[in-house]
Every structure is written in C-alpha cells, then in structure tokens.
Amino acid sequence: MNRLVVVSNRVPLPSAGARAGGLAVALDGLMEKRGGLWFGWSGRIAANVAGGQPALSGIEQAAGIDYATIDLTQDEHDRYYNNFSNGVLWPLLHTMPELMKFDRRDAKVYREVNYRLAVSLQPLLRPSDVIWVHDYHLMPLAAALRERGVKNPIGFFLHIPFAAPDVLAAAPEVAALVRDLLAADLLGFQTDNDVANFAAAAQSLAGATRLSGQALQFGGRRVKLGVFPVEIEAQKFAMMAGRNAFGTTGERLRRSLDGQKLILGVDRLDPTKGLLQRLDGLECLFEKHPDWIRRATVLQIAAESRKDVGSYQQLRAALDAKAGSMNADLGEPDWQPLRMVSRNVDRAEVAGYMRLAAVGLVTPLRDGMNLVAKEFVAAQEPDDPGVLVLSRFAGAARQLDAALLVNPHDPDAMADAIDTALRMDLADRRARWRSLWDAIADRTPALWGRSFLASLMRASQPVVNKPAKPAEAAPTSPPRLTLVEPTAAVGGRRG
Ligand code: ADP
Ligand code: F6P
C-alpha cells in the first residue's frame, strides 16, 4: 500500500493533550486505521529558527503513525496562524468579511511558513507516497511542493466552507491562493455549494477553464474537484455516550438537573458558531414559553480557542456579558436558565452529556460540516432520543435534514423550534432520530478517507513541473499509482 502523508497545521501529537476541533477528530479516525506519516506544526513556539534553517522539531511514533513536526517562531505564529489563517481566511471563507483584518505582512509570513513546511517535508517523502494536505492554513503548500520538484499525487481538502468569489475578492491575496490550490490533483470540499464557489473563483480570479464534469483546466493540467462530507465514527461514539451517561460526570449532571430537561450546546468559542444569536434564541424561548422556567436548563460548553485573535477576545467578552445578563434577567433565586463552561471538556464526557440531553443545539451562522451535529445524533438512546435543532447554514444540514432546521439569525424561529423539540412526542422523536441515524451510521472517517484517496489516484497524472534543482528533486518520478485500500469498518445499525 502506498504510504499516506497527511499534512495539517494542527497535529494531534500523542504526547500532547486532546484539543477540540473537527479536523483532528476526522483524521484521527482515518490514520488509526491506515497509518502513515502525519506532518505539520508541533503546537510549540520556538525562540527562533536556527540560522533560518527549516529543522524538524520532533518525530514521534505511535500505533503505526509517524508524527513529524516543526515549531513556529512567535512572529510566525502571530502572523501565519493568528492573523492570516484565523484573522483573514477563516472569516472570509465563512462569508464574514466584516471580521477580517488584512495586512500584507501577515500574508507574506503565511506564505513563508508554507514554504518552510514544504522544505521540511520534502526530504521525508518517498516516491510512492500519496500526499493529502488539509485546510485553509496550507493553501499554498501544493504549489510550494510542486515548485520543489515533488511529483507525487497531491490532494487538498478544505474542512471549512468556500465563499463566493465576490466575497473572496475582499482579500487581495486570494487570487494567488486559488492559483496555488490548482497545483493539487484533487480538491475536496464539504458540500456541492463549496465546489460551485471554488469553480467560479478559479475561473474568475485565476483564469482556469471549466471542463465537463467536476474538473478544471489550469496551466495545461487537469484538476479534479469533489464533494467529500466529513464523517464520524458513529458506532464508537454511540458506545462512548452510553458508557459515559452513567459514569461519574454523567451521573453528577443528571442529579444536578433534578428532573429538568437539558438543552445542550457544544462548540469551540468561535464567531462562526452563532453563540450570541443562540443566547438570543434561548432568551426568547423562556420569554415566549415561560412554562419552561424551572423545567429546562441550558448547558453551553464553549471551549475557548484562538485566544490571541481580536475577534475571539471580543466574542468571549460579549458572551460573558450576555450570559450574565440572561441569568440575571431571567433567573430566579432557585433556578438559573444557563450554565456556561468555557474550558475544553473531555470528549467522552461530552458524549455522555449529549445522551442526557433532550435537545441538542447546533446553530452556527455558517459551518463547513459541523461534527457536533453528527455526534449528537450518534449519542442518542434509540428508544428515547433527544431532538437535534440544527442551523440550515451548517454543511451537516444537507445530510441531517430530519433535524429541526432553523435560521440562527431569527430568535423567534429558534425559540419555537426548541419549544417544539422539548414537546415532541416519543413516536416523532424516534422517527426523526432513525432517519438521522441512517444518514450517519454506515459512514466512517476511514471510508471518507478511502473515497477521497481513490478519487485522488484517479485524478493524479504525470505533472509537468519546472525542472527542479538537482538537490531538491524528488528521487524518482512515480508512475500512476495503484492504491491498495484498507478494509474500513462498516458498522450495522443500532437499536
Ligand atoms: P470545528 O472543527 O469548527 O471545531 P466541528 O463541530 O466540526 O467544529 O468539530 C468539533 C469537534 O471538537 C467535535 O468532535 C467536538 O466534539 C469537539 N468539541 C467541540 N467543542 C468542544 C468542547 N467545548 N469541548 C470538548 N470538545 C469539543
Ligand atoms: O475544522 C476547522 C478547524 O480549523 C480545524 O482545522 C481545526 O482542527 C479546528 O478547526 C480547531 O482549530 P485550531 O486548530 O485553530 O484550534
């Protein structure tokens, strides 16, 4: 089997603790099954990069996976990760350009870090490796590798949405990034809307030509596009939820509810997750439907993330203020509507809480997929399931259309949907849950990866590169590769 080389900004090193985030969750599931090399940032800040040289900061090995990482300097971390990746590309690609803060010095360092990653990765590559690059931090990486003579098949997957060209045009760097992406053989997205937006941007901003089917022509090469919705290990998550609902933390939460219904939100604290709008909807619920006072409690777990980015700091302050005023305005001496937790809660613990919840609130303003929505479905007890209230602007809404779909900008609609969910009779809850479960039960991250990689092998073609300097050239140019795919676990239905 050809070795898989996954490249992502964040690498979940076994030696480091777990972190909230969809990318690590999806790729962990794939790498666990398949093994390979996982390359990216160590999560550490180095005082400086010795003599400007791109040294690897560490290599670790665990369960068939080699992890190779580089450190970032403080300036790189600020400009590449905080300012450009999370301060420009994240809001822009989520169609929230008003949150973007563009500075061309940040764009320059973003590019330099991508080149440094390419230089560090190249000596680790074997001729038969298949390279899979992930997410918006690494948009120039495929082009940087190609420039250095790397001819291996390269796929790129974007975990977040891709915005319409009009929106993208707000950032001066974006046309160049779209051109860079076209150095890959296959570009994967979460939904067909993202594919359509990318194809339009590639034509209008980069001058690519649309070929029939899901393909573009650029610089004499054919680049394939595809939709590959990210999946979770639903069967495993279901078992974890079952175990943890009755563990210490689950029991403690249940006792503290004292018979009240639990309304649960689990998110990274992020402007795209619609947390302020969610609190507006919840406030509206208790005002419009006061019979839920003392009969329902909201638990919002909002793990702090990207604390150095201004818009995240502002959101944290606004959320704290809003949560405080909501509890003060609606609370009673013996009851508070909202419990807020901003630390990173253990995933197994979260699974148990999901199983105890009567309603799962997943209401992002925009989201590439949103794995929490799928996890909430997986966590439910089939005979007595909770109800998912889901934003129609999450990629997951395409697969989970049996949820109560809401517009997160409309507090009344959200309040009414939560009220409906809390009152829904058992037969309706079971029927909805069954159809949600059917949408996720037989899919796994391993199958997701397998389908992407199979498509990448079909798409890869001999690349006509600029001749590489001899020292930089890949050892040999691999012929078209045949991928021997692993046997992925396909689970049956639960219940
Ligand atoms: P994103 O990738 O934007 O963070 P997703 O919903 O796709 O959003 O993935 C988030 C992942 O991180 C899920 O697996 C979820 O369980 C986990 N997660 C999110 N928020 C928390 C939290 N507050 N505490 C623990 N885990 C979390
Ligand atoms: O899914 C989007 C994403 O940016 C992932 O790339 C990442 O794992 C997750 O959100 C968490 O973000 P960060 O790595 O910035 O903590």
Tab-separated table of C-alpha atoms in Angstrom, residues 250-461:
chain	number	residue	atom	x	y	z
A	250	GLY	CA	-22.910	11.980	33.679
A	251	GLU	CA	-24.494	10.998	36.989
A	252	ARG	CA	-23.427	14.268	38.552
A	253	LEU	CA	-25.016	16.274	35.761
A	254	ARG	CA	-28.220	14.228	35.870
A	255	ARG	CA	-28.542	14.700	39.632
A	256	SER	CA	-27.948	18.436	39.319
A	257	LEU	CA	-30.775	18.718	36.765
A	258	ASP	CA	-33.239	17.342	39.273
A	259	GLY	CA	-35.730	16.249	36.604
A	260	GLN	CA	-35.356	19.299	34.353
A	261	LYS	CA	-34.867	18.814	30.610
A	262	LEU	CA	-31.348	19.507	29.373
A	263	ILE	CA	-30.769	21.772	26.364
A	264	LEU	CA	-27.132	21.297	25.301
A	265	GLY	CA	-24.694	23.236	23.095
A	266	VAL	CA	-21.084	22.095	22.498
A	267	ASP	CA	-18.807	24.296	20.422
A	268	ARG	CA	-15.437	25.901	20.166
A	269	LEU	CA	-15.847	29.521	21.179
A	270	ASP	CA	-15.833	30.910	17.651
A	271	PRO	CA	-17.657	33.759	15.856
A	272	THR	CA	-18.982	31.344	13.212
A	273	LYS	CA	-20.780	29.195	15.778
A	274	GLY	CA	-23.557	31.749	16.352
A	275	LEU	CA	-23.261	31.658	20.147
A	276	LEU	CA	-24.617	35.163	20.798
A	277	GLN	CA	-27.528	34.548	18.446
A	278	ARG	CA	-28.133	31.229	20.220
A	279	LEU	CA	-28.436	33.008	23.567
A	280	ASP	CA	-30.903	35.444	21.937
A	281	GLY	CA	-32.977	32.466	20.818
A	282	LEU	CA	-32.840	30.909	24.292
A	283	GLU	CA	-33.819	34.167	25.963
A	284	CYS	CA	-36.735	34.328	23.574
A	285	LEU	CA	-37.672	30.718	24.468
A	286	PHE	CA	-38.043	31.477	28.181
A	287	GLU	CA	-39.901	34.734	27.452
A	288	LYS	CA	-42.313	33.282	24.877
A	289	HIS	CA	-42.745	29.907	26.564
A	290	PRO	CA	-42.365	30.646	30.288
A	291	ASP	CA	-43.639	27.218	31.253
A	292	TRP	CA	-40.057	26.011	30.629
A	293	ILE	CA	-38.821	28.109	33.545
A	294	ARG	CA	-37.629	25.623	36.210
A	295	ARG	CA	-38.448	22.770	33.780
A	296	ALA	CA	-35.471	23.186	31.419
A	297	THR	CA	-31.820	24.190	31.809
A	298	VAL	CA	-29.290	25.118	29.170
A	299	LEU	CA	-25.704	23.844	29.339
A	300	GLN	CA	-23.438	25.599	26.854
A	301	ILE	CA	-19.908	24.203	26.603
A	302	ALA	CA	-17.942	26.777	24.616
A	303	ALA	CA	-14.274	25.767	24.682
A	304	GLU	CA	-12.075	28.795	24.370
A	305	SER	CA	-9.974	28.711	21.186
A	306	ARG	CA	-7.682	31.082	19.246
A	307	LYS	CA	-7.441	33.364	22.272
A	308	ASP	CA	-4.900	35.695	20.643
A	309	VAL	CA	-7.212	36.747	17.804
A	310	GLY	CA	-9.072	40.011	18.451
A	311	SER	CA	-12.492	38.878	17.212
A	312	TYR	CA	-12.316	35.833	19.538
A	313	GLN	CA	-11.419	38.018	22.524
A	314	GLN	CA	-14.330	40.332	21.712
A	315	LEU	CA	-16.682	37.385	21.381
A	316	ARG	CA	-15.592	35.964	24.747
A	317	ALA	CA	-16.295	39.298	26.440
A	318	ALA	CA	-19.655	39.705	24.690
A	319	LEU	CA	-20.671	36.150	25.518
A	320	ASP	CA	-19.754	36.513	29.193
A	321	ALA	CA	-21.768	39.733	29.371
A	322	LYS	CA	-24.759	38.236	27.593
A	323	ALA	CA	-24.731	35.051	29.694
A	324	GLY	CA	-24.522	37.142	32.863
A	325	SER	CA	-27.421	39.378	31.886
A	326	MET	CA	-29.507	36.422	30.736
A	327	ASN	CA	-29.111	34.696	34.086
A	328	ALA	CA	-29.707	37.949	35.978
A	329	ASP	CA	-32.784	38.917	33.934
A	330	LEU	CA	-34.451	35.508	33.718
A	331	GLY	CA	-33.028	33.746	36.785
A	332	GLU	CA	-34.929	33.037	39.980
A	333	PRO	CA	-33.495	32.535	43.481
A	334	ASP	CA	-33.860	28.778	42.956
A	335	TRP	CA	-33.208	28.494	39.184
A	336	GLN	CA	-30.826	29.789	36.504
A	337	PRO	CA	-31.535	29.292	32.796
A	338	LEU	CA	-27.934	28.963	31.658
A	339	ARG	CA	-24.763	27.128	32.685
A	340	MET	CA	-21.698	28.136	30.707
A	341	VAL	CA	-18.385	26.232	30.613
A	342	SER	CA	-15.512	27.663	28.576
A	343	ARG	CA	-12.863	25.040	29.161
A	344	ASN	CA	-12.111	22.120	26.874
A	345	VAL	CA	-14.200	19.242	28.191
A	346	ASP	CA	-13.095	15.658	27.610
A	347	ARG	CA	-14.760	14.223	24.507
A	348	ALA	CA	-16.024	11.099	26.302
A	349	GLU	CA	-17.593	13.298	28.971
A	350	VAL	CA	-19.232	15.403	26.240
A	351	ALA	CA	-20.634	12.239	24.636
A	352	GLY	CA	-22.303	11.299	27.931
A	353	TYR	CA	-23.847	14.759	28.310
A	354	MET	CA	-25.193	14.537	24.768
A	355	ARG	CA	-27.010	11.328	25.647
A	356	LEU	CA	-28.654	13.002	28.633
A	357	ALA	CA	-29.851	15.994	26.591
A	358	ALA	CA	-33.454	16.423	25.465
A	359	VAL	CA	-32.345	18.969	22.840
A	360	GLY	CA	-29.031	19.459	21.039
A	361	LEU	CA	-28.489	23.000	19.799
A	362	VAL	CA	-26.143	23.274	16.816
A	363	THR	CA	-26.776	26.687	15.323
A	364	PRO	CA	-23.689	28.046	13.526
A	365	LEU	CA	-24.059	31.096	11.277
A	366	ARG	CA	-22.011	29.101	8.786
A	367	ASP	CA	-20.052	25.870	9.132
A	368	GLY	CA	-18.206	23.623	6.691
A	369	MET	CA	-19.783	20.493	8.175
A	370	ASN	CA	-20.133	20.550	11.997
A	371	LEU	CA	-19.267	17.222	13.539
A	372	VAL	CA	-21.018	18.076	16.808
A	373	ALA	CA	-24.354	17.684	14.987
A	374	LYS	CA	-23.407	14.170	13.882
A	375	GLU	CA	-22.041	13.330	17.327
A	376	PHE	CA	-25.293	14.449	18.966
A	377	VAL	CA	-27.255	12.073	16.730
A	378	ALA	CA	-24.853	9.207	17.416
A	379	ALA	CA	-25.033	9.790	21.177
A	380	GLN	CA	-28.799	9.310	21.486
A	381	GLU	CA	-30.595	6.410	23.122
A	382	PRO	CA	-32.614	4.913	20.197
A	383	ASP	CA	-35.682	4.199	22.322
A	384	ASP	CA	-35.810	7.646	23.875
A	385	PRO	CA	-33.777	10.010	21.704
A	386	GLY	CA	-33.252	13.734	22.106
A	387	VAL	CA	-34.015	16.178	19.278
A	388	LEU	CA	-31.446	17.997	17.155
A	389	VAL	CA	-32.087	21.688	16.370
A	390	LEU	CA	-29.719	22.465	13.521
A	391	SER	CA	-28.788	25.585	11.576
A	392	ARG	CA	-29.616	25.354	7.905
A	393	PHE	CA	-26.230	27.019	7.263
A	394	ALA	CA	-24.182	24.081	8.585
A	395	GLY	CA	-22.846	21.696	5.935
A	396	ALA	CA	-24.300	18.886	8.080
A	397	ALA	CA	-27.849	20.116	7.340
A	398	ARG	CA	-27.571	18.563	3.860
A	399	GLN	CA	-27.281	15.080	5.348
A	400	LEU	CA	-29.233	15.682	8.573
A	401	ASP	CA	-32.385	17.160	7.073
A	402	ALA	CA	-34.609	15.246	9.513
A	403	ALA	CA	-33.416	17.606	12.272
A	404	LEU	CA	-35.467	20.697	13.122
A	405	LEU	CA	-33.734	23.107	10.737
A	406	VAL	CA	-33.576	26.756	11.813
A	407	ASN	CA	-32.281	30.120	10.699
A	408	PRO	CA	-29.903	31.119	13.531
A	409	HIS	CA	-30.482	34.812	12.817
A	410	ASP	CA	-34.148	34.550	13.796
A	411	PRO	CA	-34.532	34.263	17.625
A	412	ASP	CA	-38.292	33.619	17.430
A	413	ALA	CA	-37.824	30.760	14.994
A	414	MET	CA	-35.118	29.307	17.196
A	415	ALA	CA	-37.279	29.640	20.329
A	416	ASP	CA	-40.219	27.962	18.601
A	417	ALA	CA	-38.042	25.132	17.296
A	418	ILE	CA	-36.614	24.478	20.788
A	419	ASP	CA	-40.121	24.540	22.243
A	420	THR	CA	-41.271	22.066	19.572
A	421	ALA	CA	-38.269	19.858	20.319
A	422	LEU	CA	-38.944	19.885	24.067
A	423	ARG	CA	-42.602	18.925	23.492
A	424	MET	CA	-42.081	16.399	20.720
A	425	ASP	CA	-43.790	13.077	21.386
A	426	LEU	CA	-41.827	9.854	21.547
A	427	ALA	CA	-43.017	8.448	18.191
A	428	ASP	CA	-41.974	11.609	16.354
A	429	ARG	CA	-38.624	11.740	18.159
A	430	ARG	CA	-37.908	8.126	17.291
A	431	ALA	CA	-38.859	8.548	13.641
A	432	ARG	CA	-36.696	11.638	13.213
A	433	TRP	CA	-33.780	10.076	15.045
A	434	ARG	CA	-33.955	6.911	12.963
A	435	SER	CA	-33.680	8.853	9.761
A	436	LEU	CA	-30.794	10.965	11.158
A	437	TRP	CA	-29.008	7.828	12.341
A	438	ASP	CA	-29.422	6.198	8.919
A	439	ALA	CA	-27.649	9.196	7.407
A	440	ILE	CA	-24.505	8.686	9.505
A	441	ALA	CA	-24.427	5.109	10.790
A	442	ASP	CA	-22.641	3.368	7.961
A	443	ARG	CA	-20.135	6.092	7.195
A	444	THR	CA	-16.788	6.457	8.927
A	445	PRO	CA	-13.726	8.698	8.666
A	446	ALA	CA	-11.904	5.684	7.181
A	447	LEU	CA	-14.482	5.385	4.383
A	448	TRP	CA	-14.395	9.145	3.870
A	449	GLY	CA	-10.598	8.996	3.516
A	450	ARG	CA	-10.761	5.969	1.287
A	451	SER	CA	-13.177	7.621	-1.103
A	452	PHE	CA	-11.042	10.793	-1.247
A	453	LEU	CA	-7.841	8.814	-1.845
A	454	ALA	CA	-9.416	6.609	-4.516
A	455	SER	CA	-10.549	9.740	-6.311
A	456	LEU	CA	-7.068	11.255	-5.900
A	457	MET	CA	-5.449	8.216	-7.513
A	458	ARG	CA	-7.826	8.503	-10.464
A	459	ALA	CA	-7.145	12.216	-10.750
A	460	SER	CA	-3.345	12.097	-10.440
A	461	GLN	CA	-1.484	12.431	-13.664
